[in-house]
Amino acid sequence: MTGKDVEALHDAKDLIPAGTKINVTYLHNEDLEMRVAAAKAVRELGFVPVPHISARRLQSQAQLEEFLDRLQQVGATEHVFAVGGDPAEPEGPYEDSLALIRSGVLQKYGAREISIAGYPEGHPDISDDVLWRALEGKYAALREQGLDAVVLTQFAFDTDAVTTWIDAVRGRGVDFPIRIGTPGPAGVKRLLGFARRFGVGSNAMIVRKYGFSLTNLMGTAGPDRFVNDLAGRLVDDPAAGDVGLHFYAFGGLRATSEWVRDFVSER
């Protein structure tokens, strides 16, 4: 969710199981008050807030500590997502999320589980070699600091790419739980817009495999086919380890929560 989604969270709260982790984004057009208010709302409604911390957007350590202090006051620092962020050049002392982790500031404010990013279908601006070195570096730093961690991925459309990536993660000795990002039900045009923005595979073959048509941009699509296919591939693969899902609520918190409820009830 974003800082603008507090009302939507209240609307969807009865559909979301208590204790569910809900990420709170760090958008450049939202301020400290919006981010903290969103994390507070998540906590007060009985869920677990996971605030994003965008390393390259932080202008100073003081700004980071102000954010963490405010989050700590509302009980929202145990779980955080350390991510590099979008700026081409860092706005302050943190070049990337690894620098943020190595700073030691997160645990100073009570962080005990750090989510880190994974990119099963690659990143439009970062080479695969750099992504793998970053993942391995964060794994080593978090293990050294005795922190729990989760690899939380960018949303994906292609189960072939996802399972290949999971195998590669485990082959590098990274044994953290993995949560594969998948969009909740949303308009096809909106999904493709996010796919282009984040460099996720969106060619005709992949989106057809995912379950929607490029000729019907006014339609909607859900992750049923993707989730069923991924589950079928992983159920007999103990080497995959702890793998679950993380939902991107592009179509709204309520629509995503209803989809999850209905999907689980049909199992």
Short mmCIF file of C-alpha atoms in Angstrom, two decimals:
data_model
loop_
_atom_site.label_atom_id
_atom_site.label_comp_id
_atom_site.label_asym_id
_atom_site.label_seq_id
_atom_site.Cartn_x
_atom_site.Cartn_y
_atom_site.Cartn_z
CA MET A 1 0.00 0.00 0.00
CA THR A 2 0.96 3.64 -0.29
CA GLY A 3 0.40 6.51 2.08
CA LYS A 4 -2.76 7.33 0.15
CA ASP A 5 -4.33 3.90 0.78
CA VAL A 6 -5.28 4.15 4.46
CA GLU A 7 -8.98 4.46 3.66
CA ALA A 8 -8.74 1.54 1.24
CA LEU A 9 -7.06 -0.54 3.94
CA HIS A 10 -9.92 0.14 6.33
CA ASP A 11 -12.33 -0.94 3.60
CA ALA A 12 -10.46 -4.23 3.04
CA LYS A 13 -9.50 -5.02 6.63
CA ASP A 14 -12.13 -7.69 7.25
CA LEU A 15 -10.89 -9.65 4.24
CA ILE A 16 -7.26 -9.78 5.37
CA PRO A 17 -6.16 -12.34 7.98
CA ALA A 18 -4.83 -10.87 11.22
CA GLY A 19 -1.04 -10.77 11.30
CA THR A 20 -0.64 -10.41 7.55
CA LYS A 21 2.44 -8.44 6.53
CA ILE A 22 1.54 -5.30 4.58
CA ASN A 23 4.28 -3.33 2.88
CA VAL A 24 4.18 0.46 2.98
CA THR A 25 5.92 2.04 0.01
CA TYR A 26 8.43 4.91 0.05
CA LEU A 27 7.21 7.08 -2.81
CA HIS A 28 9.04 10.26 -3.71
CA ASN A 29 5.79 12.25 -3.78
CA GLU A 30 4.75 11.24 -0.25
CA ASP A 31 6.19 12.76 2.90
CA LEU A 32 7.21 11.46 6.31
CA GLU A 33 3.78 12.02 7.84
CA MET A 34 2.00 9.99 5.15
CA ARG A 35 4.43 7.10 5.42
CA VAL A 36 4.23 6.96 9.21
CA ALA A 37 0.44 7.33 9.24
CA ALA A 38 0.11 4.40 6.83
CA ALA A 39 2.40 2.18 8.93
CA LYS A 40 0.47 3.15 12.06
CA ALA A 41 -2.85 2.25 10.42
CA VAL A 42 -1.50 -1.18 9.42
CA ARG A 43 -0.40 -1.83 12.99
CA GLU A 44 -3.61 -0.59 14.61
CA LEU A 45 -5.74 -2.81 12.37
CA GLY A 46 -3.93 -5.93 13.55
CA PHE A 47 -1.50 -6.41 10.66
CA VAL A 48 2.30 -6.26 10.49
CA PRO A 49 3.68 -3.12 8.82
CA VAL A 50 6.72 -3.52 6.59
CA PRO A 51 7.84 0.03 5.74
CA HIS A 52 10.03 0.47 2.67
CA ILE A 53 13.27 2.38 3.12
CA SER A 54 14.62 3.72 -0.17
CA ALA A 55 18.39 3.96 0.31
CA ARG A 56 19.20 6.25 -2.62
CA ARG A 57 16.44 8.70 -1.70
CA LEU A 58 17.83 9.29 1.80
CA GLN A 59 19.66 12.60 1.97
CA SER A 60 21.44 11.92 5.26
CA GLN A 61 21.76 9.52 8.16
CA ALA A 62 19.79 12.03 10.21
CA GLN A 63 16.86 11.71 7.79
CA LEU A 64 17.01 7.92 8.08
CA GLU A 65 17.07 8.10 11.87
CA GLU A 66 14.16 10.54 11.95
CA PHE A 67 12.10 8.14 9.84
CA LEU A 68 13.03 5.12 11.95
CA ASP A 69 12.39 7.00 15.19
CA ARG A 70 8.90 7.96 14.04
CA LEU A 71 8.21 4.41 12.89
CA GLN A 72 9.45 3.02 16.21
CA GLN A 73 7.00 5.28 18.06
CA VAL A 74 4.11 3.55 16.25
CA GLY A 75 5.55 0.05 16.59
CA ALA A 76 6.58 -0.32 12.97
CA THR A 77 10.33 -1.03 12.87
CA GLU A 78 10.62 -4.78 13.52
CA HIS A 79 10.10 -5.57 9.84
CA VAL A 80 11.44 -3.26 7.11
CA PHE A 81 12.16 -3.55 3.40
CA ALA A 82 15.57 -2.16 2.43
CA VAL A 83 15.54 -1.28 -1.26
CA GLY A 84 17.92 0.73 -3.43
CA GLY A 85 15.37 3.07 -4.97
CA ASP A 86 15.00 4.79 -8.31
CA PRO A 87 17.36 7.81 -8.41
CA ALA A 88 20.22 7.37 -10.88
CA GLU A 89 22.50 9.09 -8.35
CA PRO A 90 22.19 8.69 -4.58
CA GLU A 91 20.77 11.77 -2.87
CA GLY A 92 22.85 11.10 0.25
CA PRO A 93 25.31 8.67 1.87
CA TYR A 94 23.63 5.36 0.91
CA GLU A 95 24.60 4.08 -2.52
CA ASP A 96 22.35 1.05 -2.27
CA SER A 97 20.42 -1.14 0.15
CA LEU A 98 23.59 -3.05 1.09
CA ALA A 99 25.13 0.20 2.36
CA LEU A 100 21.96 0.80 4.35
CA ILE A 101 22.13 -2.68 5.89
CA ARG A 102 25.84 -2.39 6.68
CA SER A 103 25.31 0.96 8.43
CA GLY A 104 23.86 -0.78 11.50
CA VAL A 105 21.23 1.92 11.87
CA LEU A 106 18.26 -0.36 11.17
CA GLN A 107 18.79 -2.65 14.14
CA LYS A 108 19.52 0.36 16.35
CA TYR A 109 15.81 1.15 16.01
CA GLY A 110 14.60 -2.39 16.57
CA ALA A 111 14.66 -3.97 13.11
CA ARG A 112 14.90 -7.74 13.36
CA GLU A 113 13.75 -8.90 9.92
CA ILE A 114 14.93 -7.18 6.74
CA SER A 115 13.27 -7.80 3.40
CA ILE A 116 15.59 -7.49 0.40
CA ALA A 117 14.77 -7.34 -3.28
CA GLY A 118 14.92 -10.11 -5.86
CA TYR A 119 14.44 -9.86 -9.63
CA PRO A 120 13.41 -13.14 -11.29
CA GLU A 121 12.97 -11.44 -14.67
CA GLY A 122 15.94 -9.11 -14.30
CA HIS A 123 16.15 -5.35 -13.85
CA PRO A 124 15.98 -2.86 -16.73
CA ASP A 125 18.92 -0.79 -15.47
CA ILE A 126 21.09 -3.30 -13.59
CA SER A 127 22.99 -6.24 -15.08
CA ASP A 128 22.37 -9.76 -13.79
CA ASP A 129 25.97 -10.00 -12.53
CA VAL A 130 25.50 -6.91 -10.38
CA LEU A 131 22.16 -8.19 -9.07
CA TRP A 132 23.68 -11.50 -8.02
CA ARG A 133 26.65 -9.84 -6.30
CA ALA A 134 24.25 -7.57 -4.44
CA LEU A 135 22.07 -10.47 -3.29
CA GLU A 136 25.07 -12.44 -2.09
CA GLY A 137 26.50 -9.38 -0.33
CA LYS A 138 23.22 -8.69 1.48
CA TYR A 139 22.93 -12.34 2.44
CA ALA A 140 26.40 -12.28 4.01
CA ALA A 141 25.83 -8.96 5.80
CA LEU A 142 22.48 -10.01 7.26
CA ARG A 143 23.86 -13.37 8.40
CA GLU A 144 26.82 -11.63 10.01
CA GLN A 145 24.48 -9.26 11.87
CA GLY A 146 22.23 -12.09 13.02
CA LEU A 147 19.13 -10.60 11.38
CA ASP A 148 16.26 -12.55 9.88
CA ALA A 149 15.53 -11.82 6.24
CA VAL A 150 13.13 -12.42 3.38
CA VAL A 151 13.83 -12.13 -0.34
CA LEU A 152 10.86 -10.21 -1.70
CA THR A 153 10.70 -10.15 -5.49
CA GLN A 154 9.53 -7.81 -8.16
CA PHE A 155 6.25 -9.03 -9.64
CA ALA A 156 6.59 -11.59 -12.39
CA PHE A 157 4.54 -13.05 -15.24
CA ASP A 158 6.75 -15.96 -16.35
CA THR A 159 6.91 -19.09 -14.17
CA ASP A 160 9.82 -20.45 -16.22
CA ALA A 161 11.92 -17.42 -15.30
CA VAL A 162 10.79 -17.57 -11.66
CA THR A 163 11.64 -21.24 -11.10
CA THR A 164 15.00 -20.86 -12.87
CA TRP A 165 15.77 -17.89 -10.64
CA ILE A 166 14.76 -19.76 -7.46
CA ASP A 167 17.13 -22.59 -8.42
CA ALA A 168 19.92 -20.06 -8.94
CA VAL A 169 19.26 -18.38 -5.57
CA ARG A 170 19.44 -21.70 -3.75
CA GLY A 171 22.47 -22.73 -5.79
CA ARG A 172 24.30 -19.69 -4.43
CA GLY A 173 23.60 -20.80 -0.88
CA VAL A 174 20.98 -18.12 -0.11
CA ASP A 175 18.50 -19.92 2.13
CA PHE A 176 16.28 -17.02 3.19
CA PRO A 177 12.52 -17.43 2.66
CA ILE A 178 11.45 -16.19 -0.77
CA ARG A 179 8.21 -14.38 -1.50
CA ILE A 180 7.43 -14.22 -5.21
CA GLY A 181 5.72 -11.02 -6.24
CA THR A 182 2.51 -11.42 -8.22
CA PRO A 183 -0.09 -8.80 -9.16
CA GLY A 184 -3.55 -9.13 -7.71
CA PRO A 185 -6.43 -8.85 -10.21
CA ALA A 186 -6.20 -5.63 -12.19
CA GLY A 187 -6.93 -4.12 -15.58
CA VAL A 188 -4.79 -5.50 -18.40
CA LYS A 189 -3.72 -2.03 -19.52
CA ARG A 190 -2.68 -1.14 -15.98
CA LEU A 191 -0.70 -4.38 -15.58
CA LEU A 192 1.15 -3.79 -18.83
CA GLY A 193 1.92 -0.23 -17.76
CA PHE A 194 3.57 -1.46 -14.57
CA ALA A 195 5.38 -4.19 -16.51
CA ARG A 196 6.90 -1.65 -18.91
CA ARG A 197 7.81 0.70 -16.06
CA PHE A 198 9.66 -1.97 -14.08
CA GLY A 199 11.16 -3.89 -16.98
CA VAL A 200 9.18 -7.05 -16.29
CA GLY A 201 8.76 -9.40 -19.24
CA SER A 202 5.63 -8.39 -21.13
CA ASN A 203 6.04 -9.82 -24.61
CA ALA A 204 3.09 -11.49 -26.27
CA MET A 205 4.14 -15.04 -25.47
CA ILE A 206 4.62 -14.38 -21.76
CA VAL A 207 1.43 -12.43 -21.20
CA ARG A 208 -0.57 -15.04 -23.11
CA LYS A 209 0.95 -17.71 -20.87
CA TYR A 210 0.07 -15.59 -17.83
CA GLY A 211 -3.54 -15.49 -18.93
CA PHE A 212 -4.56 -12.33 -20.79
CA SER A 213 -4.64 -11.04 -24.32
CA LEU A 214 -2.91 -7.97 -25.74
CA THR A 215 -5.96 -7.50 -27.97
CA ASN A 216 -8.24 -6.96 -24.97
CA LEU A 217 -6.63 -4.08 -23.08
CA MET A 218 -9.96 -3.14 -21.50
CA GLY A 219 -10.25 -6.49 -19.75
CA THR A 220 -8.96 -7.60 -16.36
CA ALA A 221 -6.62 -10.41 -15.38
CA GLY A 222 -5.85 -12.27 -12.18
CA PRO A 223 -2.91 -14.47 -11.16
CA ASP A 224 -4.83 -17.79 -11.10
CA ARG A 225 -2.86 -19.44 -13.87
CA PHE A 226 0.49 -18.10 -12.65
CA VAL A 227 -0.10 -19.20 -9.04
CA ASN A 228 -1.37 -22.66 -9.96
CA ASP A 229 1.50 -23.25 -12.37
CA LEU A 230 4.11 -22.05 -9.85
CA ALA A 231 2.62 -24.21 -7.08
CA GLY A 232 2.63 -27.24 -9.34
CA ARG A 233 6.30 -26.75 -10.11
CA LEU A 234 7.38 -26.22 -6.51
CA VAL A 235 5.27 -28.79 -4.64
CA ASP A 236 7.68 -31.64 -5.44
CA ASP A 237 10.85 -29.54 -5.26
CA PRO A 238 12.18 -29.57 -1.69
CA ALA A 239 15.34 -27.81 -2.87
CA ALA A 240 13.27 -24.67 -3.47
CA GLY A 241 12.94 -24.20 0.29
CA ASP A 242 10.50 -21.75 1.83
CA VAL A 243 8.69 -20.04 -1.07
CA GLY A 244 5.45 -18.08 -0.80
CA LEU A 245 3.69 -15.17 -2.47
CA HIS A 246 3.66 -11.41 -2.09
CA PHE A 247 0.72 -9.63 -3.72
CA TYR A 248 1.02 -6.29 -5.50
CA ALA A 249 -2.41 -4.71 -5.16
CA PHE A 250 -2.42 -2.85 -8.48
CA GLY A 251 -6.17 -3.35 -8.75
CA GLY A 252 -6.81 -2.21 -5.17
CA LEU A 253 -6.46 -3.74 -1.73
CA ARG A 254 -10.04 -4.95 -1.60
CA ALA A 255 -9.97 -6.63 -5.02
CA THR A 256 -6.69 -8.36 -4.21
CA SER A 257 -7.93 -9.50 -0.78
CA GLU A 258 -11.15 -10.86 -2.28
CA TRP A 259 -9.17 -12.78 -4.88
CA VAL A 260 -6.95 -14.36 -2.19
CA ARG A 261 -9.97 -15.27 -0.06
CA ASP A 262 -11.78 -16.88 -2.97
CA PHE A 263 -8.70 -18.68 -4.24
CA VAL A 264 -7.96 -20.20 -0.83
CA SER A 265 -11.60 -21.22 -0.27
CA GLU A 266 -11.60 -23.16 -3.54
CA ARG A 267 -8.60 -25.27 -2.62
#
